[in-house]
Amino acid sequence: PPNGSDRRPIIAGACYNAVPPMPVPWRIAGDFVLSCNCDVFCPCVLSLGKARPSAGVCYSWWALRIIEGHAGATPLGGLNVVLLLEVPGPMEQGGWRLGLYIDERATPPAVEALIEILTGRAGGPIGWFSMVIEQVLGTKQVPISIETDGRGWRATIPRILDGAVEPIPGTSADGLVRIVNSPSSNRAIVGKSSSREARICSERSLVTGRNRT
């Protein structure tokens, strides 16, 4: 939420190490901001990935500010992560190309845990990511800033990403437009962002973001 209050866990699950084959519980709670190039609200949220992106191909950035989190005994709280995605059609059909950027402050065990979680290999609610990600273009540790900006949000990585999202004004008491009771997102706030240019690892891609969930 914009004021940083009433946070709930975003995702939680268990990851599995090769030796020993015991589940390592993980949990992440914090703020999640998403911007994509669809015309209005991201159709993937309501269609559970079945809808085709407005432009046919989805270019998006996902920013995760972890307030609290762990993977086993490895703390993840206080770290920022950004995913840059290119998806050639409906999200459920796969073919995702991913660039993963992890906070430069993350320890090696935290980096390993975040890679496993965010590529779906750790299982849990986003374990299905492992079935739709076709190519991980790379993983880099970089300085990442994810901050509130007025009533909106801004995610920045020097020379890689500069993304800003502002909520669409609503008529509710808090002035926000929300998506509630959706199977994929129960408290999404709808917003609009300006065009940004992003560089996915060594490959350049134009990310024209308009939405926030």
mmCIF file of C-alpha atoms in Angstrom, residues 29-184:
data_model
loop_
_atom_site.group_PDB
_atom_site.id
_atom_site.type_symbol
_atom_site.label_atom_id
_atom_site.label_comp_id
_atom_site.label_asym_id
_atom_site.label_seq_id
_atom_site.Cartn_x
_atom_site.Cartn_y
_atom_site.Cartn_z
ATOM 1 C CA ALA A 29 6.435 -9.862 2.830
ATOM 2 C CA GLY A 30 6.627 -6.316 1.512
ATOM 3 C CA ASP A 31 5.646 -4.029 -1.352
ATOM 4 C CA PHE A 32 5.245 -5.189 -4.949
ATOM 5 C CA VAL A 33 5.022 -2.802 -7.922
ATOM 6 C CA LEU A 34 4.452 -3.957 -11.506
ATOM 7 C CA SER A 35 4.460 -1.919 -14.712
ATOM 8 C CA CYS A 36 3.741 -3.304 -18.182
ATOM 9 C CA ASN A 37 3.005 -2.063 -21.692
ATOM 10 C CA CYS A 38 -0.695 -2.998 -21.809
ATOM 11 C CA ASP A 39 -3.223 -0.291 -22.655
ATOM 12 C CA VAL A 40 -5.186 -0.170 -19.430
ATOM 13 C CA PHE A 41 -5.027 -2.625 -16.523
ATOM 14 C CA CYS A 42 -2.842 -5.704 -16.897
ATOM 15 C CA PRO A 43 -5.245 -8.345 -18.320
ATOM 16 C CA CYS A 44 -3.092 -11.153 -16.923
ATOM 17 C CA VAL A 45 -4.222 -10.375 -13.368
ATOM 18 C CA LEU A 46 -7.911 -11.005 -14.028
ATOM 19 C CA SER A 47 -7.482 -13.715 -16.677
ATOM 20 C CA LEU A 48 -4.850 -15.646 -14.706
ATOM 21 C CA GLY A 49 -2.436 -15.292 -17.605
ATOM 22 C CA LYS A 50 -4.818 -16.431 -20.337
ATOM 23 C CA ALA A 51 -5.350 -13.024 -21.991
ATOM 24 C CA ARG A 52 -3.058 -11.783 -24.749
ATOM 25 C CA PRO A 53 -1.128 -8.582 -23.936
ATOM 26 C CA SER A 54 -2.525 -5.442 -25.584
ATOM 27 C CA ALA A 55 0.495 -5.136 -27.884
ATOM 28 C CA GLY A 56 0.815 -8.887 -28.435
ATOM 29 C CA VAL A 57 4.102 -9.013 -26.515
ATOM 30 C CA CYS A 58 4.460 -8.084 -22.848
ATOM 31 C CA TYR A 59 7.362 -5.948 -21.686
ATOM 32 C CA SER A 60 7.290 -5.335 -17.959
ATOM 33 C CA TRP A 61 9.282 -4.605 -14.859
ATOM 34 C CA TRP A 62 8.440 -5.984 -11.430
ATOM 35 C CA ALA A 63 9.881 -4.367 -8.305
ATOM 36 C CA LEU A 64 9.841 -6.093 -4.930
ATOM 37 C CA ARG A 65 10.754 -4.259 -1.733
ATOM 38 C CA ILE A 66 11.136 -6.965 0.902
ATOM 39 C CA ILE A 67 10.182 -5.737 4.360
ATOM 40 C CA GLU A 68 10.388 -9.092 6.076
ATOM 41 C CA GLY A 69 11.606 -12.368 4.702
ATOM 42 C CA HIS A 70 13.759 -15.441 5.070
ATOM 43 C CA ALA A 71 14.740 -18.644 3.329
ATOM 44 C CA GLY A 72 15.537 -21.102 6.056
ATOM 45 C CA ALA A 73 17.974 -19.294 8.326
ATOM 46 C CA THR A 74 18.971 -16.775 5.623
ATOM 47 C CA PRO A 75 17.425 -13.330 6.224
ATOM 48 C CA LEU A 76 15.949 -11.531 3.198
ATOM 49 C CA GLY A 77 14.336 -8.537 4.905
ATOM 50 C CA GLY A 78 15.424 -5.077 3.766
ATOM 51 C CA LEU A 79 16.469 -6.187 0.273
ATOM 52 C CA ASN A 80 15.172 -4.954 -3.092
ATOM 53 C CA VAL A 81 14.730 -7.029 -6.235
ATOM 54 C CA VAL A 82 13.732 -6.103 -9.805
ATOM 55 C CA LEU A 83 12.650 -8.475 -12.572
ATOM 56 C CA LEU A 84 12.630 -7.326 -16.208
ATOM 57 C CA LEU A 85 10.445 -9.535 -18.380
ATOM 58 C CA GLU A 86 9.685 -10.103 -22.025
ATOM 59 C CA VAL A 87 6.756 -12.468 -22.671
ATOM 60 C CA PRO A 88 5.812 -13.272 -26.313
ATOM 61 C CA GLY A 89 2.087 -13.810 -25.691
ATOM 62 C CA PRO A 90 -0.328 -14.911 -22.969
ATOM 63 C CA MET A 91 1.687 -15.413 -19.804
ATOM 64 C CA GLU A 92 0.395 -18.933 -19.184
ATOM 65 C CA GLN A 93 1.872 -20.065 -22.518
ATOM 66 C CA GLY A 94 5.413 -19.467 -21.325
ATOM 67 C CA GLY A 95 8.382 -18.276 -23.314
ATOM 68 C CA TRP A 96 9.339 -15.748 -20.604
ATOM 69 C CA ARG A 97 12.761 -14.116 -20.935
ATOM 70 C CA LEU A 98 13.949 -12.809 -17.588
ATOM 71 C CA GLY A 99 16.611 -10.451 -16.345
ATOM 72 C CA LEU A 100 16.966 -10.633 -12.568
ATOM 73 C CA TYR A 101 18.521 -7.782 -10.582
ATOM 74 C CA ILE A 102 19.258 -8.307 -6.895
ATOM 75 C CA ASP A 103 20.211 -5.756 -4.245
ATOM 76 C CA GLU A 104 23.954 -5.221 -4.021
ATOM 77 C CA ARG A 105 23.638 -5.562 -0.233
ATOM 78 C CA ALA A 106 22.454 -9.175 -0.454
ATOM 79 C CA THR A 107 24.772 -11.830 0.945
ATOM 80 C CA PRO A 108 25.736 -14.781 -1.289
ATOM 81 C CA PRO A 109 23.256 -17.090 0.504
ATOM 82 C CA ALA A 110 20.507 -14.471 0.077
ATOM 83 C CA VAL A 111 21.298 -14.110 -3.636
ATOM 84 C CA GLU A 112 21.108 -17.865 -4.116
ATOM 85 C CA ALA A 113 17.813 -18.051 -2.215
ATOM 86 C CA LEU A 114 16.234 -15.186 -4.169
ATOM 87 C CA ILE A 115 17.243 -16.721 -7.489
ATOM 88 C CA GLU A 116 15.673 -20.026 -6.483
ATOM 89 C CA ILE A 117 12.480 -18.358 -5.222
ATOM 90 C CA LEU A 118 11.952 -15.908 -8.082
ATOM 91 C CA THR A 119 12.620 -18.426 -10.846
ATOM 92 C CA GLY A 120 10.113 -20.810 -9.295
ATOM 93 C CA ARG A 121 12.640 -23.497 -8.460
ATOM 94 C CA ALA A 122 11.941 -23.040 -4.760
ATOM 95 C CA GLY A 123 8.352 -24.173 -5.152
ATOM 96 C CA GLY A 124 5.504 -22.569 -3.262
ATOM 97 C CA PRO A 125 2.825 -20.265 -4.750
ATOM 98 C CA ILE A 126 5.116 -19.086 -7.565
ATOM 99 C CA GLY A 127 6.631 -22.474 -8.293
ATOM 100 C CA TRP A 128 4.831 -22.357 -11.650
ATOM 101 C CA PHE A 129 7.344 -19.698 -12.754
ATOM 102 C CA SER A 130 9.761 -22.567 -13.406
ATOM 103 C CA MET A 131 7.399 -23.882 -16.100
ATOM 104 C CA VAL A 132 7.000 -20.586 -17.999
ATOM 105 C CA ILE A 133 10.492 -19.064 -17.826
ATOM 106 C CA GLU A 134 12.241 -20.103 -21.011
ATOM 107 C CA GLN A 135 15.464 -18.151 -20.562
ATOM 108 C CA VAL A 136 17.176 -16.364 -17.696
ATOM 109 C CA LEU A 137 19.304 -13.774 -19.474
ATOM 110 C CA GLY A 138 21.348 -13.192 -16.374
ATOM 111 C CA THR A 139 21.454 -12.215 -12.728
ATOM 112 C CA LYS A 140 23.282 -9.145 -11.466
ATOM 113 C CA GLN A 141 23.805 -7.531 -8.086
ATOM 114 C CA VAL A 142 23.250 -3.800 -8.409
ATOM 115 C CA PRO A 143 22.158 -0.812 -6.320
ATOM 116 C CA ILE A 144 18.343 -0.766 -6.365
ATOM 117 C CA SER A 145 16.050 1.912 -5.002
ATOM 118 C CA ILE A 146 12.317 1.277 -4.527
ATOM 119 C CA GLU A 147 10.638 4.220 -2.849
ATOM 120 C CA THR A 148 7.274 5.882 -2.458
ATOM 121 C CA ASP A 149 7.038 9.044 -4.566
ATOM 122 C CA GLY A 150 4.130 11.186 -3.424
ATOM 123 C CA ARG A 151 1.219 8.775 -3.650
ATOM 124 C CA GLY A 152 3.078 6.662 -6.173
ATOM 125 C CA TRP A 153 6.200 4.557 -6.426
ATOM 126 C CA ARG A 154 9.566 4.773 -8.148
ATOM 127 C CA ALA A 155 12.019 1.980 -8.908
ATOM 128 C CA THR A 156 15.511 2.817 -10.118
ATOM 129 C CA ILE A 157 18.667 0.966 -11.058
ATOM 130 C CA PRO A 158 21.444 3.253 -12.340
ATOM 131 C CA ARG A 159 21.779 2.995 -16.156
ATOM 132 C CA ILE A 160 19.269 0.131 -16.237
ATOM 133 C CA LEU A 161 15.806 1.164 -15.053
ATOM 134 C CA ASP A 162 13.943 4.323 -14.129
ATOM 135 C CA GLY A 163 10.288 3.496 -13.536
ATOM 136 C CA ALA A 164 7.588 5.599 -11.876
ATOM 137 C CA VAL A 165 3.975 4.690 -11.195
ATOM 138 C CA GLU A 166 1.135 6.968 -10.050
ATOM 139 C CA PRO A 167 -2.217 5.642 -8.805
ATOM 140 C CA ILE A 168 -5.288 6.319 -10.942
ATOM 141 C CA PRO A 169 -7.637 8.576 -8.910
ATOM 142 C CA GLY A 170 -10.702 6.825 -7.553
ATOM 143 C CA THR A 171 -13.848 7.820 -5.678
ATOM 144 C CA SER A 172 -13.238 5.774 -2.531
ATOM 145 C CA ALA A 173 -12.244 7.350 0.765
ATOM 146 C CA ASP A 174 -8.544 6.805 0.106
ATOM 147 C CA GLY A 175 -8.821 7.972 -3.517
ATOM 148 C CA LEU A 176 -7.419 4.742 -4.972
ATOM 149 C CA VAL A 177 -8.748 2.340 -7.614
ATOM 150 C CA ARG A 178 -8.405 -1.209 -6.326
ATOM 151 C CA ILE A 179 -8.853 -4.704 -7.715
ATOM 152 C CA VAL A 180 -10.293 -6.863 -4.938
ATOM 153 C CA ASN A 181 -11.300 -10.502 -4.637
ATOM 154 C CA SER A 182 -9.288 -11.550 -7.694
ATOM 155 C CA PRO A 183 -7.783 -15.077 -7.555
ATOM 156 C CA SER A 184 -4.350 -13.683 -8.397
#
